Amino acid sequence: MKEEKEFFQIKLNFKSLLDTYVEKLELETSNFKRLYLSSLIQFVEKNEALYTEVPIDKIAHYESDIDTVLTDLFPTALTLNEIKAATVPFSDQIFNLTTRFKNIISEAGDDFKFDVMESFSQDKYRMACGAILKIFYGRFVNFSKPLQVSIKNASGALRTYRITYNADFVRISLNDEKYRLSETQIAQLLREHDNMELWKEYFPPQAYSFEGFGIISLTDVTIDNAISELKTIFLNGKSMGDTQNDKVESIFRTMFGIEDLRAGFTSFNHYDKSFETLMYGDVVSYLLGQSHEKNCENALCRGAYKNLINDFTPLVISDVEEYLNTVQNTFLAENLMNNGIKSATFYPVHENDRLLGILELVSSKEYELNNFNVSLLDAVAPYLKAVLLNSEREYENSINAIIQTECTSIHDSVKWKFENEARRILKSRSDGGSAQFEDLKFEDVYPLYGQIDIVGSSDTRNKMIKDDLLSQLEEVEDIFAFAKAQQPLPLYAQLEYRVHKYVKELRKKELDANTERKIIKFLAEEIHPVFNHFKQINQEIKQQIETYESFLDPNENVKHSRRIDYDKSVQIMNDAVAGVLDKRQVEAQRIYPHFFERFKTDGVEHNIYVGNSITTANDFNPVYLYNLRLWQLQVLVELENKFYELQKELPVKIEAASMILAFENTLTIRYRIDEKRFDVDGSYNARYEVVKKRIDKALIKGTNERITQRGKIAIVYASKDMEREYLRYIDFLKHNNLIEDKVEKLELEDVQGVAGLKALRVSVLYNFSDSQTTLTYNDLIKELQF
């Protein structure tokens, strides 16, 4: 390798690995492993070059010795699976490649050179500096960035690999103390991270030496990248009818590694159960061929109809000619044959129980598309569905222009404006025009936002799932204990031991998705099959297992009792709170007509927009706004009371925190016809949406405490005027014994670049219909026995 004059001194050796073997030998108790480690250590010590320095231009000469030394890190059993190689530190020179890595490079052709590090020479220097800062000065600076390389396979298709670099066996030495950096110099470097001249001045090539070796690993991320590209198309607002068809087809070619793969799509009309070509764009339908529409029963044979229409499962035709000779209804097969298609996959895309359409992948070669690679589509199905739903919405917009008022749920306060727009369209079309329904704007409206949110919903739901798994595993333990008494086989004891390990693991730590998946897989693949055998032992254990199975979800074979209890509690609470809010909102409309919407998630949130542009009823006056703000605060107190009044009826106790976002300025909202929803309009107004979505997680300045707390209502605002206004409302609520006397005045940490937010926070007094006195939050919790 040509030595770089402007890079640090590099020495290839395996001393660090030898040191690791020596350390392991001292701790090893197995005689076999001690003998193995001793042999490796002796082997390295006898080969001085391995211990001191392997000339970089003579790596091939030491190939066999290096392979022996690296046996632990490059197991022979994994050489056909792993894509891995050793490398000279901070160099593109690799050696000791796994068989799979060699095959990938060989398939890429003679003109391919694996030179990833060379392509990132600037980053290589910065990465080396970052390593020095970490080792010598305890400063972690991450200069690295994800590295990827695209390599052609044997068929000429590009595969994408993510590269990771392991520097555990690279050692760094300071060659002279005069080059050691001071704290002042380090601080300057961190301030001027882009000043490469400064970095090269403080890290001259002669200052440090690197010795040892690195390990690079490649992971095939071709499918991940393809999914990401497809997602990007959707996020850019592209639909199945846009000019992205070639791009989508190219993505599928990359995913499947089939050079001649083509993609098509057939729409499904669920009203009369017929297939149709898309009404827009130039997307091909290989199912329909030259037809534009066809009844599903006439287009498909009985088996294909069951797959696609009834079961929503893919139809895979690996050999079209053979398929043609085996079915009575040959419409589909003949269309494929006429287009030179030899293998095909038809993938139904559906939302819940509604078929949206059929994605079609076809190839001119037999067996290229088959039952093995069809599963690749499962990874992109959610994005395909999103694209189709987006396309469907665009199509519906063209027929909803006239019937918008009748077919869309529009709040009464703004219905008049939609009717005016519908009249405009009717007039235009009667004159021979082609007007379409346009977005509607409502300018200069005041927003009011509030929420009552369930505290720690995600953590509680995870705890319920954990409790269910623990309960299920404990029942499994009992069954194994009984089975061992009836038939004492060693396998039963081994499985019972593993069940007990999972129980201990769950009791010790919080549940994570990986552990949950492992346990469910363990139960499904190893425990439940054994239970089927247990049922043959005797009637008593059969009854015990059937009792156990009766509590399992029939689809997943997992216990969901506690989680269902929690979800039921959330649903009951949301329904009750939303019911009170809806009832009170009808009264609020009498104050002044305004736009209102609410959402149920883990809690209930609501939006109000009020102003002249919302209604034609009366001239707007700020006094109506003040009334609505006071109404909102009073209603949140009432919702808090309703929330806790119902606790004794719930399967799982839950707690709430409430919040109001008090926004002083007006903004513009727009009804977006393509999304069928209201949204703020303009970049300045978008800041309101940003704050609204993030504010409940905002922290009090200088602390780790969230602004939203149990038993309290937080009122977030920005100006002194808003503070004075809400203090008047708070004083009124105190007078009516609805909140406690103490008012907290708080400053918040910045939220998504929005600075200067403040908050008032008050504690609710609870007064249920059957209670004689008001209760503070702490007294309430004691009474409810949380």
JSON list of C-alpha atoms in Angstrom, two decimals, residues 12 21 31-32 99 103 129 165 248 374 389 506 545 608 635 697 781:
[
{"chain": "A", "resi": 12, "resn": "LEU", "atom": "CA", "xyz": [-0.31, -3.91, 10.79]},
{"chain": "A", "resi": 21, "resn": "TYR", "atom": "CA", "xyz": [-5.98, -14.21, 24.23]},
{"chain": "A", "resi": 31, "resn": "ASN", "atom": "CA", "xyz": [-8.96, -27.32, 30.03]},
{"chain": "A", "resi": 32, "resn": "PHE", "atom": "CA", "xyz": [-9.93, -27.66, 26.38]},
{"chain": "A", "resi": 99, "resn": "THR", "atom": "CA", "xyz": [-16.20, -16.85, 1.39]},
{"chain": "A", "resi": 103, "resn": "ASN", "atom": "CA", "xyz": [-18.09, -14.40, -3.95]},
{"chain": "A", "resi": 129, "resn": "CYS", "atom": "CA", "xyz": [-8.66, 12.28, 15.02]},
{"chain": "A", "resi": 165, "resn": "TYR", "atom": "CA", "xyz": [-16.06, -0.70, 11.07]},
{"chain": "A", "resi": 248, "resn": "VAL", "atom": "CA", "xyz": [-41.43, 2.04, -8.66]},
{"chain": "A", "resi": 374, "resn": "VAL", "atom": "CA", "xyz": [-43.36, -13.23, -2.63]},
{"chain": "A", "resi": 389, "resn": "LEU", "atom": "CA", "xyz": [-55.15, 5.27, -0.39]},
{"chain": "A", "resi": 506, "resn": "LEU", "atom": "CA", "xyz": [-39.43, -10.45, 33.07]},
{"chain": "A", "resi": 545, "resn": "ILE", "atom": "CA", "xyz": [-54.19, -27.28, 29.13]},
{"chain": "A", "resi": 608, "resn": "ILE", "atom": "CA", "xyz": [-61.59, 25.42, 18.69]},
{"chain": "A", "resi": 635, "resn": "VAL", "atom": "CA", "xyz": [-64.79, 22.36, 31.25]},
{"chain": "A", "resi": 697, "resn": "LYS", "atom": "CA", "xyz": [-43.77, 16.91, 26.84]},
{"chain": "A", "resi": 781, "resn": "ILE", "atom": "CA", "xyz": [-55.72, 9.19, 45.33]}
]
